[in-house]
Amino acid sequence: MTVAEHIETGPDTARPARPFPVVRILSWALTAVIVTLCVVPFLLVFVISFGRKIEGAAWVWDFTLENYQRFFVGTLWPDDVTFLYLQQLGFSFWYAVIASLLAVLTALPFTLLLTRLSRRTQAAWLVFILSSLSLSEVFIVMGWDILLSNNSGLPALFKSTGLTQWLKDTGWFQVLRDWGLANPRNVKFKTSQFATILTMSYLVWPYAVILLFPALSRLDRSQSEAARTMGAGGWCVARTVILPAIRLPLFGTTLLLFVFLLGTYVAVTVFAAPAQHSTAVAIYSNIRGANLNAPFGAAQAVILLISAGVCLALGHRINTWAEAR
Amino acid sequence: MRIVGPLYMAFCALLLALPIAVVCGAALNGGRSMFFPPREPTLARFGEFFVSEPVWTQALGNSVIVAVGAASLAVMLAWPLAYLLWSTGSKLSRTLAALGSMPFAVPPIVFGVGLGFFWSFFGGLGALWAGVVSHAVLLMALPMVTITIGLQSIDRAHLDAAATMGATESVTFRTVILPQTIPYTISGFFFVLVLSFNEFIVMFFVSASGYATVTLQIFNSLRNGYTPTMAVAAITFIAVSVLVFSAVARWGDLPRLMGADQSNT
């Protein structure tokens, strides 16, 4: 889904009768700039992914599939097989799927309520949402890190308010320990998948609101009112009128957030256990981190990009299929 | 049932504000550690961030240069693209718009890696200007959308009236099209400004430790633990975001810019 798809250029749109004479020159100049800056970087990643790392030095141009082999089955294949990098890709998918679903499911009722407010109140809410949306991942992770850290924040609050003791008395503490959310003495959120997914869904929650807002604000309210007049309850109206009407934007939003979250780096580094790190962390490690193996990092980036592309294409197919039915 | 909706909205707002409030509160700590609630509250960290500590003042300067530069360049790139799309609606313009928005639509780390390679080949790796160009390219999809909304909002009758009165295309552009799209152009500029100010991962790959913006500086400092001065940076960024978006809401139609139907008031 691209910006171009959102742009209406139908015959009813106001346009000048004839374009400027400079339009042709403009087109060529723009094509050159966009191909150079938007396409060439992706091509470079693709080409370098076939390069070869020289031990103790940098890398050289080549055409080897070793990097891809290493990603899928390890370097010692067929004598030995390792799925470490596939596992990392699996974690990327796991975090991204759960966090995007969580964000969309919780943002949907919020956005629906937002669209029913007056235009002025909507603008005030949007300022708040946009401000939190623009906040860097680094700041968000910092905030949640303080909130979830073992010596302060929520664990300390749980202890001081007696909630930890209550959890122990009622047996829920053992459940939290089984889930990896408590140590023998107190609840703990770092490191855990819970903290990782919570932060990631927080990261994209404002995006979910902003992406759902146009579709929900253009909903025909008369249909919901008609259903209510005919005796349908709130849940029935949501299930039979609202959800079918926004099925496409809902699905598109989830997909976009999913693709965005595939590249999350700081939240995973801080909140996930090293054994549960994602492909984005591995890419960083190879390009700028300890490993310094640019071709392998590029191969991982290509696989991440292809995975995202496949998911988007699959989503598009499912949508088309659902529309046809 | 009527109370459930507002309660849910309040709960969401609380959850959304929670980490922000914690970071803001932590900026007031007297010591070097981040506690919440803050201990020995002081405003000394603000002085360190804005005046006395060169690491932070330099990073702030770089952030401002990159954000303002990227926003200006993104608008300059997005304007002809949006105009071309609106005026011709050709296949080429649609393809260019799709390619132009591609960096924003893929995982940022992939584009960051690509730009890192790109600048290392073309000599811009670690240079501030390359950071400006990188952010402009990454974020130009935003002004492209806002400017296109502006162009689409132009009343056909205005163009016809100008043509009837003998205005040339360049005069129509200067006197009808441009004035009506200025608020949308400014909104696009501000969107890029704020997002560039906060962007981290692409800047991380293209700066190659040659310079640091504030978010990069914070990330680099994370290894040694958080300090209250970092939290001042967060407060600054939030303040800038709130100011900018409030201005957009005050002088523009923010719900419409976000895609709400014009008639739905």
XYZ file of C-alpha atoms in Angstrom:
590
model
C 0.000 0.000 0.000
C 1.582 3.268 -1.074
C 0.800 6.921 -0.819
C 0.001 6.939 -4.519
C -2.908 4.585 -3.894
C -4.452 7.058 -1.480
C -4.282 9.904 -3.932
C -7.438 10.455 -5.918
C -6.889 11.629 -9.463
C -10.313 11.001 -10.882
C -11.918 13.057 -13.650
C -13.865 15.179 -11.164
C -10.665 16.413 -9.564
C -9.834 20.035 -10.353
C -6.905 20.251 -12.735
C -5.613 22.986 -15.048
C -6.679 22.558 -18.644
C -3.132 21.960 -19.887
C -0.017 21.225 -17.857
C 2.931 23.631 -17.811
C 5.468 23.330 -20.621
C 8.086 22.710 -17.929
C 6.246 19.589 -16.797
C 8.213 17.369 -19.150
C 11.566 18.663 -17.860
C 10.261 18.366 -14.332
C 9.280 14.754 -14.932
C 12.771 13.808 -16.077
C 14.481 15.631 -13.228
C 12.150 14.047 -10.673
C 12.629 10.602 -12.173
C 16.413 10.988 -11.897
C 16.243 12.191 -8.277
C 13.759 9.550 -7.144
C 15.497 6.663 -8.867
C 18.850 7.758 -7.421
C 17.706 8.364 -3.864
C 14.749 5.989 -3.424
C 15.634 3.024 -5.617
C 19.450 2.838 -5.760
C 19.873 2.335 -1.959
C 17.581 -0.727 -2.111
C 19.446 -2.020 -5.180
C 22.748 -1.622 -3.339
C 21.454 -3.672 -0.397
C 20.390 -6.378 -2.847
C 23.672 -6.431 -4.778
C 25.893 -6.322 -1.666
C 23.959 -9.250 -0.181
C 25.785 -11.426 -2.750
C 29.191 -10.061 -1.664
C 31.790 -11.908 0.396
C 33.304 -11.046 3.756
C 37.120 -11.240 3.966
C 38.222 -12.459 7.391
C 39.975 -9.715 9.330
C 39.161 -7.150 6.622
C 36.141 -5.628 4.910
C 34.166 -7.289 2.127
C 34.479 -7.710 -1.634
C 31.998 -7.733 -4.519
C 31.086 -11.262 -5.523
C 28.169 -13.404 -6.576
C 27.865 -16.003 -3.869
C 24.761 -17.410 -2.227
C 26.708 -18.197 0.960
C 25.006 -15.406 2.922
C 21.567 -16.731 2.074
C 22.645 -20.294 2.796
C 23.960 -19.145 6.164
C 20.635 -17.472 6.921
C 18.476 -20.483 6.149
C 20.585 -23.512 7.116
C 23.914 -22.265 8.510
C 27.422 -22.252 6.982
C 28.155 -25.923 7.689
C 25.255 -27.250 5.651
C 24.823 -30.118 4.653
C 27.055 -31.554 7.433
C 25.314 -29.544 10.103
C 22.155 -27.422 10.099
C 21.407 -24.406 12.285
C 18.242 -22.325 12.237
C 19.474 -19.446 14.407
C 18.702 -16.722 11.851
C 15.375 -18.235 10.864
C 14.533 -18.267 14.558
C 15.375 -14.553 14.727
C 13.104 -13.928 11.745
C 10.426 -15.920 13.565
C 10.779 -13.637 16.582
C 10.530 -10.578 14.296
C 7.247 -11.935 12.951
C 5.948 -12.961 16.361
C 6.551 -9.583 17.963
C 5.241 -7.683 14.924
C 2.062 -9.755 14.530
C 1.030 -9.640 18.186
C 1.946 -5.975 18.687
C 0.175 -4.813 15.515
C -2.982 -6.795 16.345
C -2.968 -5.487 19.907
C -2.536 -1.908 18.697
C -5.297 -2.120 16.080
C -7.794 -3.877 18.359
C -7.386 -1.303 21.122
C -7.142 1.697 18.769
C -10.329 0.797 16.876
C -12.884 1.630 19.615
C -10.847 4.681 20.605
C -10.840 6.032 17.051
C -14.535 5.312 16.617
C -15.274 7.325 19.760
C -12.909 10.064 18.574
C -14.764 10.516 15.287
C -18.028 11.112 17.164
C -16.635 14.150 18.976
C -16.904 17.714 17.709
C -14.368 18.887 15.145
C -12.671 21.126 17.697
C -12.302 18.343 20.280
C -11.074 16.013 17.562
C -8.340 18.508 16.687
C -7.216 18.657 20.345
C -7.077 14.850 20.566
C -5.212 14.668 17.260
C -2.555 17.071 18.553
C -2.045 14.737 21.517
C -1.975 11.607 19.331
C 0.371 13.147 16.754
C 2.722 14.387 19.466
C 3.049 10.913 20.936
C 3.324 9.437 17.433
C 6.272 11.638 16.614
C 8.121 10.692 19.779
C 11.284 8.762 18.996
C 11.482 5.037 19.716
C 14.460 5.878 21.927
C 12.356 8.098 24.230
C 9.483 5.629 24.363
C 11.812 2.798 25.297
C 13.417 5.036 27.909
C 10.010 5.787 29.477
C 8.890 2.162 29.573
C 12.324 1.070 30.743
C 12.000 3.298 33.822
C 8.415 2.150 34.337
C 9.259 -1.537 34.075
C 12.720 -1.573 35.644
C 13.156 -3.916 38.572
C 14.303 -1.318 41.113
C 11.756 1.397 40.396
C 8.569 1.839 38.432
C 5.820 -0.747 38.483
C 7.637 -3.574 40.380
C 8.457 -1.109 43.188
C 4.885 0.235 43.090
C 3.482 -3.299 43.272
C 5.647 -4.007 46.299
C 4.919 -0.789 48.184
C 1.154 -1.022 47.657
C 1.031 -4.636 48.825
C -0.059 -5.943 45.434
C 2.953 -8.263 45.260
C 2.043 -9.762 48.642
C -1.582 -10.164 47.493
C -0.390 -11.950 44.353
C 1.681 -14.267 46.543
C -1.241 -14.947 48.886
C -3.654 -15.738 46.092
C -1.262 -17.925 44.099
C -1.079 -15.604 41.077
C 2.577 -14.895 41.835
C 3.485 -18.463 40.866
C 1.570 -17.994 37.597
C 3.603 -14.854 36.883
C 6.803 -16.781 37.681
C 5.759 -19.490 35.223
C 5.270 -16.788 32.596
C 8.711 -15.330 33.353
C 7.208 -12.159 34.831
C 8.442 -12.585 38.400
C 11.593 -13.628 40.273
C 11.410 -15.350 43.691
C 10.982 -12.011 45.488
C 9.111 -9.590 43.263
C 7.404 -9.180 39.904
C 9.821 -8.326 37.077
C 9.112 -7.233 33.522
C 12.666 -7.029 32.143
C 13.615 -8.935 30.134
C 10.388 -10.425 28.805
C 8.301 -10.835 25.675
C 5.536 -9.016 27.543
C 7.638 -5.850 27.881
C 8.835 -6.121 24.277
C 5.349 -6.516 22.806
C 3.838 -3.896 25.123
C 6.419 -1.310 24.054
C 6.103 -2.205 20.385
C 2.317 -1.938 20.407
C 2.629 1.378 22.287
C 5.028 2.520 19.568
C 2.487 1.985 16.774
C -0.740 2.696 18.656
C -0.904 6.370 17.541
C -0.210 5.225 13.963
C -3.177 2.850 14.249
C -5.428 5.742 15.313
C -4.180 7.995 12.508
C -4.564 5.281 9.869
C -8.058 4.255 11.014
C -9.252 7.824 11.466
C -10.092 8.619 7.798
C -12.144 5.456 7.286
C -14.026 5.775 10.568
C -14.707 9.481 10.185
C -16.229 8.874 6.737
C -18.540 6.121 7.963
C -22.159 6.684 7.070
C -23.735 7.176 10.480
C -27.260 6.835 9.120
C -26.712 3.080 8.666
C -25.762 2.599 12.328
C -28.705 4.773 13.391
C -31.052 2.765 11.174
C -29.799 -0.482 12.708
C -30.297 0.925 16.192
C -33.818 2.087 15.296
C -34.561 -1.463 14.244
C -33.529 -2.665 17.689
C -29.911 -3.747 17.169
C -27.644 -3.451 20.218
C -24.227 -1.741 20.256
C -22.243 -4.945 19.679
C -24.633 -6.070 16.934
C -24.233 -2.711 15.127
C -20.448 -2.937 15.418
C -20.388 -6.522 14.071
C -22.896 -6.178 11.253
C -22.551 -2.538 10.147
C -19.284 -0.919 11.240
C -16.784 -3.785 10.950
C -17.841 -4.873 7.435
C -17.682 -1.244 6.291
C -14.110 -0.757 7.525
C -12.806 -4.244 6.812
C -10.324 -3.055 4.185
C -8.764 -0.162 6.152
C -8.645 -2.367 9.248
C -6.740 -5.049 7.401
C -4.505 -2.522 5.625
C -3.660 -0.775 8.896
C -2.704 -4.039 10.592
C -0.461 -4.936 7.649
C 1.237 -1.529 7.575
C 1.912 -1.608 11.312
C 3.184 -5.163 11.008
C 5.666 -4.166 8.289
C 6.763 -1.117 10.293
C 7.316 -3.253 13.408
C 9.438 -5.796 11.550
C 12.245 -3.227 11.694
C 11.930 -2.351 15.401
C 15.365 -2.210 16.904
C 15.688 -0.315 20.210
C 12.677 -1.916 21.965
C 13.870 -5.433 21.126
C 17.461 -4.671 22.177
C 16.380 -3.323 25.559
C 13.410 -5.554 26.462
C 13.951 -8.925 24.764
C 16.318 -11.574 26.090
C 19.391 -12.036 23.813
C 18.141 -15.478 22.746
C 14.901 -13.864 21.567
C 16.367 -11.014 19.514
C 14.960 -10.277 16.075
C 16.414 -9.930 12.558
C 16.632 -6.127 12.911
C 19.065 -6.535 15.818
C 21.112 -9.019 13.776
C 21.225 -6.579 10.843
C 22.547 -3.832 13.111
C 25.102 -6.206 14.571
C 26.418 -7.091 11.107
C 26.398 -3.623 9.576
C 27.456 -1.398 12.479
C 27.871 -3.669 15.493
C 30.335 -6.297 16.657
C 30.237 -8.691 13.669
C 30.954 -6.223 10.833
C 29.841 -8.481 8.014
C 28.083 -6.104 5.617
C 27.124 -8.697 2.945
C 25.458 -10.939 5.520
C 23.714 -7.945 7.101
C 22.521 -6.918 3.639
C 21.249 -10.464 2.964
C 19.265 -10.320 6.213
C 17.861 -6.928 5.209
C 16.818 -8.336 1.823
C 15.087 -11.283 3.505
C 13.310 -8.923 5.900
C 12.197 -6.776 2.967
C 11.014 -9.778 0.949
C 9.159 -11.130 3.997
C 7.420 -7.775 4.392
C 6.634 -7.712 0.657
C 5.245 -11.253 0.720
C 3.026 -10.403 3.682
C 1.738 -7.271 1.939
C 1.102 -9.204 -1.288
C -0.641 -12.005 0.606
C -2.742 -9.456 2.433
C -3.682 -7.865 -0.874
C -4.672 -11.270 -2.309
C -6.764 -12.153 0.728
C -8.495 -8.785 0.475
C -9.223 -9.269 -3.217
C -10.547 -12.753 -2.505
C -12.724 -11.477 0.337
C -14.051 -8.679 -1.887
C -14.919 -11.139 -4.639
C -16.994 -13.293 -2.279
C -23.140 2.666 28.714
C -22.652 6.370 27.894
C -19.849 6.584 30.444
C -17.911 3.588 29.098
C -16.747 5.450 25.962
C -15.238 8.499 27.698
C -13.727 6.204 30.329
C -12.070 4.108 27.660
C -10.719 7.208 25.935
C -9.397 8.508 29.255
C -7.750 5.141 29.953
C -6.054 5.188 26.516
C -4.884 8.758 27.060
C -3.506 7.827 30.485
C -1.625 4.854 29.102
C -0.318 6.940 26.208
C 0.856 9.676 28.569
C 2.326 7.361 31.196
C 5.869 6.814 29.820
C 5.982 10.433 28.624
C 5.092 11.662 32.113
C 7.697 9.378 33.645
C 10.426 10.673 31.334
C 9.404 14.286 31.997
C 9.353 13.710 35.748
C 12.736 12.016 35.663
C 14.276 15.183 34.167
C 13.832 16.872 37.541
C 16.104 14.454 39.459
C 18.808 16.192 41.469
C 21.292 13.334 41.196
C 22.671 11.546 38.163
C 20.240 8.623 38.387
C 16.749 8.442 36.914
C 14.178 7.920 39.623
C 10.448 8.231 39.381
C 9.077 10.088 41.251
C 12.110 12.417 41.047
C 14.404 12.853 44.066
C 15.792 16.267 45.148
C 13.939 18.074 42.319
C 15.942 20.668 40.370
C 15.894 22.430 37.007
C 19.708 22.287 36.678
C 19.518 19.605 33.978
C 17.801 22.067 31.630
C 20.832 24.356 31.889
C 23.136 21.425 31.108
C 21.108 20.435 28.052
C 20.639 23.879 26.521
C 23.763 25.750 27.656
C 26.638 24.148 29.482
C 27.253 20.634 28.131
C 28.717 20.795 24.593
C 27.781 17.164 23.882
C 24.100 18.045 24.186
C 24.166 21.570 22.750
C 26.023 20.302 19.689
C 23.614 17.383 19.292
C 20.662 19.769 19.593
C 22.188 22.025 16.933
C 22.649 19.067 14.608
C 19.070 17.922 15.218
C 17.740 21.375 14.319
C 19.877 21.599 11.153
C 18.847 18.107 10.006
C 15.157 18.598 10.801
C 14.805 22.052 9.207
C 16.946 21.067 6.213
C 15.128 17.789 5.689
C 11.703 19.424 5.993
C 12.609 22.120 3.445
C 14.112 19.631 1.006
C 11.239 17.162 1.433
C 8.730 19.899 0.557
C 10.824 20.919 -2.459
C 10.851 17.325 -3.683
C 7.225 16.609 -2.822
C 5.738 19.727 -4.425
C 6.583 18.981 -8.073
C 5.731 15.326 -7.510
C 2.299 16.124 -6.079
C 1.703 18.754 -8.774
C 2.667 16.354 -11.536
C 0.354 13.714 -10.122
C -2.514 16.176 -9.814
C -2.037 17.956 -13.131
C -1.312 14.976 -15.369
C -2.385 11.900 -13.384
C -0.087 10.014 -15.746
C 1.285 6.540 -15.216
C 4.795 8.028 -14.807
C 3.660 10.405 -12.080
C 1.875 7.564 -10.258
C 4.975 5.390 -10.474
C 7.158 8.224 -9.202
C 4.776 8.867 -6.310
C 4.802 5.172 -5.425
C 8.614 5.014 -5.577
C 8.886 8.235 -3.594
C 6.731 6.860 -0.808
C 8.471 3.475 -0.772
C 11.189 4.434 1.762
C 8.456 5.416 4.233
C 6.487 2.209 3.644
C 9.230 -0.382 4.256
C 10.934 -1.244 7.576
C 13.147 1.826 8.217
C 16.164 -0.306 9.101
C 16.323 -1.647 5.523
C 16.312 1.846 3.999
C 18.836 2.946 6.633
C 21.197 0.133 5.637
C 20.709 1.011 1.956
C 21.444 4.687 2.544
C 24.506 3.733 4.601
C 25.875 1.852 1.581
C 24.754 4.601 -0.801
C 26.580 7.395 1.026
C 29.680 5.280 1.571
C 29.945 4.948 -2.227
C 29.057 8.556 -3.065
C 31.126 10.186 -0.317
C 28.469 11.456 2.064
C 28.770 8.932 4.891
C 29.157 10.771 8.192
C 28.364 14.179 6.627
C 25.553 16.302 8.014
C 24.230 17.222 4.543
C 23.848 13.520 3.728
C 21.755 13.173 6.891
C 19.550 16.034 5.692
C 19.057 14.445 2.259
C 18.415 11.013 3.810
C 15.654 12.299 6.075
C 14.138 14.340 3.255
C 13.903 11.253 1.062
C 12.617 9.075 3.891
C 9.858 11.506 4.871
C 8.857 13.215 1.609
C 5.775 10.974 1.419
C 4.206 13.131 4.154
C 4.246 16.533 2.373
C 3.321 14.705 -0.809
C 0.081 13.596 0.838
C -0.740 16.948 2.460
C 0.053 18.948 -0.712
C -2.051 16.566 -2.792
C -4.962 17.042 -0.388
C -4.482 20.791 -0.840
C -4.414 20.556 -4.637
C -7.537 18.408 -4.627
C -9.356 20.946 -2.499
C -9.000 23.668 -5.176
C -12.366 24.548 -6.613
C -12.521 23.890 -10.356
C -14.572 27.098 -10.757
C -11.574 29.168 -9.593
C -9.404 27.701 -12.342
C -12.112 28.186 -14.949
C -12.669 31.781 -13.813
C -8.947 32.521 -14.064
C -8.789 30.969 -17.542
C -11.885 32.916 -18.671
C -10.270 36.141 -17.544
C -7.211 35.415 -19.654
C -4.782 34.300 -16.995
C -1.872 32.266 -18.306
C -1.055 28.953 -16.640
C 1.830 30.455 -14.706
C -0.382 33.320 -13.479
C -3.093 30.822 -12.464
C -0.473 28.835 -10.621
C 0.876 31.900 -8.813
C -2.462 33.523 -7.970
C -4.872 30.590 -7.526
C -3.103 27.299 -6.962
C -0.165 28.367 -4.788
C -2.080 30.520 -2.252
C -4.705 27.818 -1.706
C -2.121 25.119 -1.082
C 0.172 27.064 1.255
C -1.455 25.809 4.515
C -1.141 22.223 3.304
C 2.490 22.787 2.295
C 3.287 24.236 5.711
C 1.574 21.278 7.406
C 3.683 18.874 5.362
C 6.793 20.845 6.312
C 5.941 20.574 10.006
C 5.161 16.857 9.825
C 8.617 16.200 8.379
C 10.227 18.614 10.855
C 8.830 16.800 13.882
C 9.390 13.265 12.602
C 12.925 14.065 11.453
C 13.661 15.597 14.848
C 12.791 12.270 16.462
C 13.963 9.796 13.815
C 16.721 7.502 14.941
C 17.458 4.380 12.921
C 18.162 5.878 9.467
C 20.258 8.632 11.037
C 22.176 5.961 12.927
C 23.314 4.295 9.699
C 24.047 7.456 7.693
C 25.839 9.404 10.437
C 28.375 6.573 10.919
C 29.391 8.170 14.243
C 30.522 11.274 12.306
C 28.108 13.435 14.273
C 25.232 12.932 16.698
C 21.711 14.243 16.757
C 19.921 14.277 20.125
C 18.226 10.889 19.638
C 21.545 9.398 18.507
C 23.317 10.917 21.488
C 20.733 9.379 23.816
C 21.084 6.010 22.140
C 24.870 6.196 22.431
C 24.529 7.084 26.107
C 22.140 4.203 26.837
C 25.082 1.846 27.320
C 26.205 3.893 30.350
C 22.686 4.156 31.786
C 20.093 6.905 31.670
C 20.753 10.389 32.991
C 18.200 13.124 33.778
C 19.744 15.302 31.014
C 18.438 12.808 28.444
C 14.969 13.304 29.869
C 15.285 17.069 29.272
C 15.841 16.210 25.607
C 12.620 14.215 25.642
C 10.721 17.140 27.190
C 12.128 19.474 24.522
C 11.027 17.157 21.745
C 7.544 16.703 23.164
C 7.193 20.462 23.609
C 8.234 21.043 19.982
C 5.760 18.401 18.770
C 2.869 19.812 20.786
C 3.652 23.384 19.651
C 3.947 22.432 15.994
C 0.806 20.308 15.849
C -1.148 22.874 17.867
C -0.112 25.487 15.297
C -1.221 23.199 12.468
C -4.548 22.660 14.252
C -4.933 26.393 14.943
C -4.264 27.601 11.398
C -5.295 24.546 9.420
C -7.980 21.889 9.481
C -6.163 19.081 11.296
C -9.015 16.515 11.123
C -9.283 17.105 7.364
C -5.505 16.815 6.966
C -5.755 13.496 8.752
C -8.371 12.364 6.248
C -11.710 13.255 7.841
C -14.574 14.098 5.510
C -14.949 17.866 5.112
C -18.707 17.710 5.520
C -18.539 15.675 8.703
C -18.341 18.443 11.256
